[in-house]
Amino acid sequence: MQTALTNPKAGAEAGSPEMLTGVSPVDGRPLPPVSISTVEDIQKAVAGARDAQPAWAALGVDGRTAALQRAAKRMLVDRDTILAILTQEIGKFEVDGLFSEALGPLDVVNQWAKLVKKGTAEKKVFLNPVGFPGKKASHQLVPRGVIGCITPWNYPIATFFRPVIPALLTGNAVVIKPSEFAPRAANWFATHLAAELPDGVVNVVHGRGAVGAALIDAGIDACTFTGSVATGKKVAVACAERLIPVSVELGGKDPAIVLEDALLTRTAAGLGHWALQNAGQSCGAVEVALVQENIADELVARLRSGFSRLHVGSGRFAETDLSPLATEAQLELVERHVKDAIDKGAKLVTGGERTGEGFGYLPTLLDNCTDEMLVTTEETFGPVLPIVRIAGVEEAIRFVNGSKYGLTASIWTKDLARARRIAGRLDVGTVTINNHSVTGAMTALPWSGTRDTGPGIANSTHSLSLFCRPKSLLVDSNTGPDPFWLPFDRSLYDLGDLLADAMVGRVGQAFRIPILALGRAKTIKKFWSQR
Ligand code: NAD
């Protein structure tokens, strides 16, 4: 039995009797139970993180980078363990797990190390020497303190390292709350971090939604949330009530626009990959293809052939292309969407049924879909690609901008200049031309969205404001008082008058400004030196 790791380095905590259980999506066998953290565990984790944070921050970016690099290398060496956990816990088979999760941490540490060093360094600001004589000012980004990271199940490791690595590199301590469907993967991740980082810097609490809510209530200084729209709204409200910053990265319904001059083989392969990888359980999966009518028959024929030759399973290497779905609830949701589409007139080209093994579902292609179906409007999160045939690009732009989500969109065409013009009209966080959502793995590029995808930003220096707050510094090297300090008198008014005139170009009397300023300094000095 695995227990809640409030502080992974300290070993197992006394958990509550309540357990997270579940069955493997691969074969339905029970998973090792994990105990749910109590409110007391959560408060202890946040307090421990707060105690540990100042010394961690004092290590500096280089010291923190070195520790995180050591931890990330440990993770790479121990990759077989996490690949087995991912398969057992959420059904992700090894090749997918290796590329979409296990290979990531060291590269992310190295990329973030450069961004953090530059992004948080002290920066000088220009001060007008007339208005602010003798003064130097600067600002820098400093850690907020303790960051709470609440994550989903679809990428149990990647959705951690994306917020946790920049949170730690900027000098914060973290309390991680993984999905109740992927607690064992989180323990692996946190255990490797804790082995190389000082005690208390990395903490994990386990449980369902109530544990996430209790974490927000336990005095964290900022929160990153990745998950569904419904939960994201609750998390945003809870953080607003506590006046702490929050980043919510929510769902997607990513469209791929396929124009008549698209390279058909690359497009079929790209759509097939980005619709089906991770069994379609990606926020940035292609969830609908808007295909120009005159090439739709050819593209559908190629997709049908490819989809029907891909193999769903949990094996290694050549035997498996697609994982089963991670939970039974997800499988039922996918079935509901497919049935709704067929009931409303969509044509089932291939797939549309369970494999019979675990929560496996066949790669599914639906043609002649419309914007009145769940499968084209709501997040399906499954191995399903609905095709909507379009007359032209204006129809595609209306469809994309009318969607309730706005994460990413892609355009498939040989005409790159035209694609750039279309990209400018799409109201989404990222547009990809002749590829799809690959930017999610690019640390320096913002990953964000519009509408119900939420205002959160992952990756890039744009996300630093969640982990850090700006702190300003002013150094005044004047030895006497400033001329505009108390007591006030007529000469201060005259000084202000001359400054106002100078600002609008009336500089005839400007020579009196330093004379008046010196006189004021003398007056104030005399006033405050009396006893
Ligand atoms: P979810 O909202 O059900 O759960 C996410 C996390 O929130 C879990 O850890 C859960 O226990 C916790 N939680 C639930 N109620 C809570 C509450 N009241 N307060 C605090 N925490 C609470 O989402 P899920 O089903 O795990 O994840 C799938 C969703 O995640 C999809 O919609 C997907 O698109 C989205 N996602 C988005 C991105 C992105 O970058 N935009 C990336 C990955 C996944």
PDB file of C-alpha atoms in Angstrom, residues 50-180:
ATOM      1  CA  ARG A  50       6.927  27.964   4.361  1.00  0.00           C
ATOM      2  CA  ASP A  51       9.699  27.103   6.839  1.00  0.00           C
ATOM      3  CA  ALA A  52      11.888  25.551   4.153  1.00  0.00           C
ATOM      4  CA  GLN A  53      11.442  28.246   1.490  1.00  0.00           C
ATOM      5  CA  PRO A  54      13.815  31.046   2.658  1.00  0.00           C
ATOM      6  CA  ALA A  55      16.901  28.796   2.715  1.00  0.00           C
ATOM      7  CA  TRP A  56      15.960  27.368  -0.694  1.00  0.00           C
ATOM      8  CA  ALA A  57      15.571  30.897  -2.108  1.00  0.00           C
ATOM      9  CA  ALA A  58      18.921  31.886  -0.585  1.00  0.00           C
ATOM     10  CA  LEU A  59      20.684  29.212  -2.673  1.00  0.00           C
ATOM     11  CA  GLY A  60      20.359  31.446  -5.754  1.00  0.00           C
ATOM     12  CA  VAL A  61      19.332  30.402  -9.258  1.00  0.00           C
ATOM     13  CA  ASP A  62      22.575  28.500  -9.907  1.00  0.00           C
ATOM     14  CA  GLY A  63      22.312  26.467  -6.702  1.00  0.00           C
ATOM     15  CA  ARG A  64      18.664  25.663  -7.328  1.00  0.00           C
ATOM     16  CA  THR A  65      19.366  24.761 -10.967  1.00  0.00           C
ATOM     17  CA  ALA A  66      22.110  22.327  -9.931  1.00  0.00           C
ATOM     18  CA  ALA A  67      19.790  20.581  -7.438  1.00  0.00           C
ATOM     19  CA  LEU A  68      16.963  20.350  -9.987  1.00  0.00           C
ATOM     20  CA  GLN A  69      19.317  19.042 -12.667  1.00  0.00           C
ATOM     21  CA  ARG A  70      20.406  16.281 -10.291  1.00  0.00           C
ATOM     22  CA  ALA A  71      16.752  15.427  -9.567  1.00  0.00           C
ATOM     23  CA  ALA A  72      15.835  15.446 -13.276  1.00  0.00           C
ATOM     24  CA  LYS A  73      18.776  13.143 -14.069  1.00  0.00           C
ATOM     25  CA  ARG A  74      17.599  10.733 -11.380  1.00  0.00           C
ATOM     26  CA  MET A  75      14.173  10.739 -13.059  1.00  0.00           C
ATOM     27  CA  LEU A  76      15.694   9.961 -16.451  1.00  0.00           C
ATOM     28  CA  VAL A  77      17.741   7.088 -15.022  1.00  0.00           C
ATOM     29  CA  ASP A  78      14.662   5.706 -13.244  1.00  0.00           C
ATOM     30  CA  ARG A  79      12.425   6.076 -16.314  1.00  0.00           C
ATOM     31  CA  ASP A  80      11.369   2.421 -16.415  1.00  0.00           C
ATOM     32  CA  THR A  81       9.659   2.819 -13.045  1.00  0.00           C
ATOM     33  CA  ILE A  82       7.538   5.775 -14.134  1.00  0.00           C
ATOM     34  CA  LEU A  83       6.693   4.192 -17.498  1.00  0.00           C
ATOM     35  CA  ALA A  84       5.349   1.145 -15.646  1.00  0.00           C
ATOM     36  CA  ILE A  85       3.380   3.348 -13.203  1.00  0.00           C
ATOM     37  CA  LEU A  86       1.871   5.374 -16.060  1.00  0.00           C
ATOM     38  CA  THR A  87       0.744   2.212 -17.831  1.00  0.00           C
ATOM     39  CA  GLN A  88      -0.696   0.687 -14.683  1.00  0.00           C
ATOM     40  CA  GLU A  89      -2.345   3.853 -13.373  1.00  0.00           C
ATOM     41  CA  ILE A  90      -3.749   5.664 -16.434  1.00  0.00           C
ATOM     42  CA  GLY A  91      -3.136   3.150 -19.230  1.00  0.00           C
ATOM     43  CA  LYS A  92      -0.458   5.203 -21.039  1.00  0.00           C
ATOM     44  CA  PHE A  93       1.783   2.738 -22.858  1.00  0.00           C
ATOM     45  CA  GLU A  94       5.565   2.992 -22.745  1.00  0.00           C
ATOM     46  CA  VAL A  95       6.448   4.709 -26.038  1.00  0.00           C
ATOM     47  CA  ASP A  96       3.879   7.448 -25.445  1.00  0.00           C
ATOM     48  CA  GLY A  97       4.930   7.803 -21.797  1.00  0.00           C
ATOM     49  CA  LEU A  98       8.596   8.057 -22.757  1.00  0.00           C
ATOM     50  CA  PHE A  99       8.105  10.808 -25.330  1.00  0.00           C
ATOM     51  CA  SER A 100       5.304  12.831 -23.763  1.00  0.00           C
ATOM     52  CA  GLU A 101       6.409  12.626 -20.120  1.00  0.00           C
ATOM     53  CA  ALA A 102       9.607  10.846 -19.050  1.00  0.00           C
ATOM     54  CA  LEU A 103      12.008  12.569 -21.467  1.00  0.00           C
ATOM     55  CA  GLY A 104      10.939  16.064 -20.396  1.00  0.00           C
ATOM     56  CA  PRO A 105      12.195  17.117 -16.954  1.00  0.00           C
ATOM     57  CA  LEU A 106      15.918  17.745 -17.591  1.00  0.00           C
ATOM     58  CA  ASP A 107      15.301  19.759 -20.740  1.00  0.00           C
ATOM     59  CA  VAL A 108      12.623  21.786 -18.939  1.00  0.00           C
ATOM     60  CA  VAL A 109      15.011  22.511 -16.033  1.00  0.00           C
ATOM     61  CA  ASN A 110      17.750  23.653 -18.439  1.00  0.00           C
ATOM     62  CA  GLN A 111      15.414  25.847 -20.475  1.00  0.00           C
ATOM     63  CA  TRP A 112      13.794  27.398 -17.411  1.00  0.00           C
ATOM     64  CA  ALA A 113      17.176  28.025 -15.749  1.00  0.00           C
ATOM     65  CA  LYS A 114      18.049  30.504 -18.530  1.00  0.00           C
ATOM     66  CA  LEU A 115      14.594  32.128 -18.524  1.00  0.00           C
ATOM     67  CA  VAL A 116      14.556  32.514 -14.730  1.00  0.00           C
ATOM     68  CA  LYS A 117      18.061  33.927 -14.526  1.00  0.00           C
ATOM     69  CA  LYS A 118      17.313  36.643 -17.056  1.00  0.00           C
ATOM     70  CA  GLY A 119      13.659  37.186 -16.146  1.00  0.00           C
ATOM     71  CA  THR A 120      14.122  37.635 -12.385  1.00  0.00           C
ATOM     72  CA  ALA A 121      17.424  39.584 -12.405  1.00  0.00           C
ATOM     73  CA  GLU A 122      17.549  43.106 -10.964  1.00  0.00           C
ATOM     74  CA  LYS A 123      16.708  45.717 -13.613  1.00  0.00           C
ATOM     75  CA  LYS A 124      17.570  49.426 -13.340  1.00  0.00           C
ATOM     76  CA  VAL A 125      15.019  52.056 -14.358  1.00  0.00           C
ATOM     77  CA  PHE A 126      15.744  55.517 -15.728  1.00  0.00           C
ATOM     78  CA  LEU A 127      14.897  58.392 -13.361  1.00  0.00           C
ATOM     79  CA  ASN A 128      14.670  61.985 -14.555  1.00  0.00           C
ATOM     80  CA  PRO A 129      17.538  63.709 -12.662  1.00  0.00           C
ATOM     81  CA  VAL A 130      15.525  66.962 -12.425  1.00  0.00           C
ATOM     82  CA  GLY A 131      12.539  65.310 -10.758  1.00  0.00           C
ATOM     83  CA  PHE A 132      14.516  62.708  -8.801  1.00  0.00           C
ATOM     84  CA  PRO A 133      18.043  64.015  -8.221  1.00  0.00           C
ATOM     85  CA  GLY A 134      20.532  61.742  -6.432  1.00  0.00           C
ATOM     86  CA  LYS A 135      18.372  58.650  -6.713  1.00  0.00           C
ATOM     87  CA  LYS A 136      18.793  55.215  -8.295  1.00  0.00           C
ATOM     88  CA  ALA A 137      15.928  52.755  -8.672  1.00  0.00           C
ATOM     89  CA  SER A 138      15.639  49.123  -9.697  1.00  0.00           C
ATOM     90  CA  HIS A 139      13.230  46.231  -9.533  1.00  0.00           C
ATOM     91  CA  GLN A 140      13.431  42.483  -9.603  1.00  0.00           C
ATOM     92  CA  LEU A 141      11.165  39.462  -9.331  1.00  0.00           C
ATOM     93  CA  VAL A 142      11.201  37.683  -5.976  1.00  0.00           C
ATOM     94  CA  PRO A 143       9.527  34.381  -5.047  1.00  0.00           C
ATOM     95  CA  ARG A 144       5.993  34.537  -3.671  1.00  0.00           C
ATOM     96  CA  GLY A 145       6.654  31.820  -1.062  1.00  0.00           C
ATOM     97  CA  VAL A 146       4.565  28.639  -1.254  1.00  0.00           C
ATOM     98  CA  ILE A 147       2.931  27.654  -4.550  1.00  0.00           C
ATOM     99  CA  GLY A 148       0.078  25.148  -4.664  1.00  0.00           C
ATOM    100  CA  CYS A 149      -0.001  23.070  -7.881  1.00  0.00           C
ATOM    101  CA  ILE A 150      -3.256  21.233  -8.626  1.00  0.00           C
ATOM    102  CA  THR A 151      -3.122  18.965 -11.665  1.00  0.00           C
ATOM    103  CA  PRO A 152      -5.197  16.612 -13.857  1.00  0.00           C
ATOM    104  CA  TRP A 153      -4.610  12.965 -14.776  1.00  0.00           C
ATOM    105  CA  ASN A 154      -3.981  13.104 -18.519  1.00  0.00           C
ATOM    106  CA  TYR A 155      -0.231  13.937 -18.298  1.00  0.00           C
ATOM    107  CA  PRO A 156       0.571  13.085 -14.671  1.00  0.00           C
ATOM    108  CA  ILE A 157       4.254  14.049 -14.984  1.00  0.00           C
ATOM    109  CA  ALA A 158       4.214  16.738 -17.683  1.00  0.00           C
ATOM    110  CA  THR A 159       1.436  18.718 -15.998  1.00  0.00           C
ATOM    111  CA  PHE A 160       3.648  18.706 -12.881  1.00  0.00           C
ATOM    112  CA  PHE A 161       6.977  19.687 -14.272  1.00  0.00           C
ATOM    113  CA  ARG A 162       5.442  22.513 -16.289  1.00  0.00           C
ATOM    114  CA  PRO A 163       4.473  24.557 -13.175  1.00  0.00           C
ATOM    115  CA  VAL A 164       6.634  22.873 -10.494  1.00  0.00           C
ATOM    116  CA  ILE A 165      10.028  23.403 -12.155  1.00  0.00           C
ATOM    117  CA  PRO A 166       9.624  27.185 -12.688  1.00  0.00           C
ATOM    118  CA  ALA A 167       8.018  27.499  -9.241  1.00  0.00           C
ATOM    119  CA  LEU A 168      11.074  25.868  -7.645  1.00  0.00           C
ATOM    120  CA  LEU A 169      13.675  27.564  -9.844  1.00  0.00           C
ATOM    121  CA  THR A 170      12.291  30.976  -8.904  1.00  0.00           C
ATOM    122  CA  GLY A 171      12.888  30.118  -5.225  1.00  0.00           C
ATOM    123  CA  ASN A 172       9.467  28.957  -4.072  1.00  0.00           C
ATOM    124  CA  ALA A 173       8.547  25.844  -2.122  1.00  0.00           C
ATOM    125  CA  VAL A 174       5.649  23.789  -3.535  1.00  0.00           C
ATOM    126  CA  VAL A 175       2.740  21.716  -2.339  1.00  0.00           C
ATOM    127  CA  ILE A 176       1.534  19.434  -5.111  1.00  0.00           C
ATOM    128  CA  LYS A 177      -2.010  18.070  -5.281  1.00  0.00           C
ATOM    129  CA  PRO A 178      -2.160  15.472  -8.059  1.00  0.00           C
ATOM    130  CA  SER A 179      -5.295  14.077  -9.623  1.00  0.00           C
ATOM    131  CA  GLU A 180      -6.985  11.371  -7.590  1.00  0.00           C
TER     132      GLU A 180
END
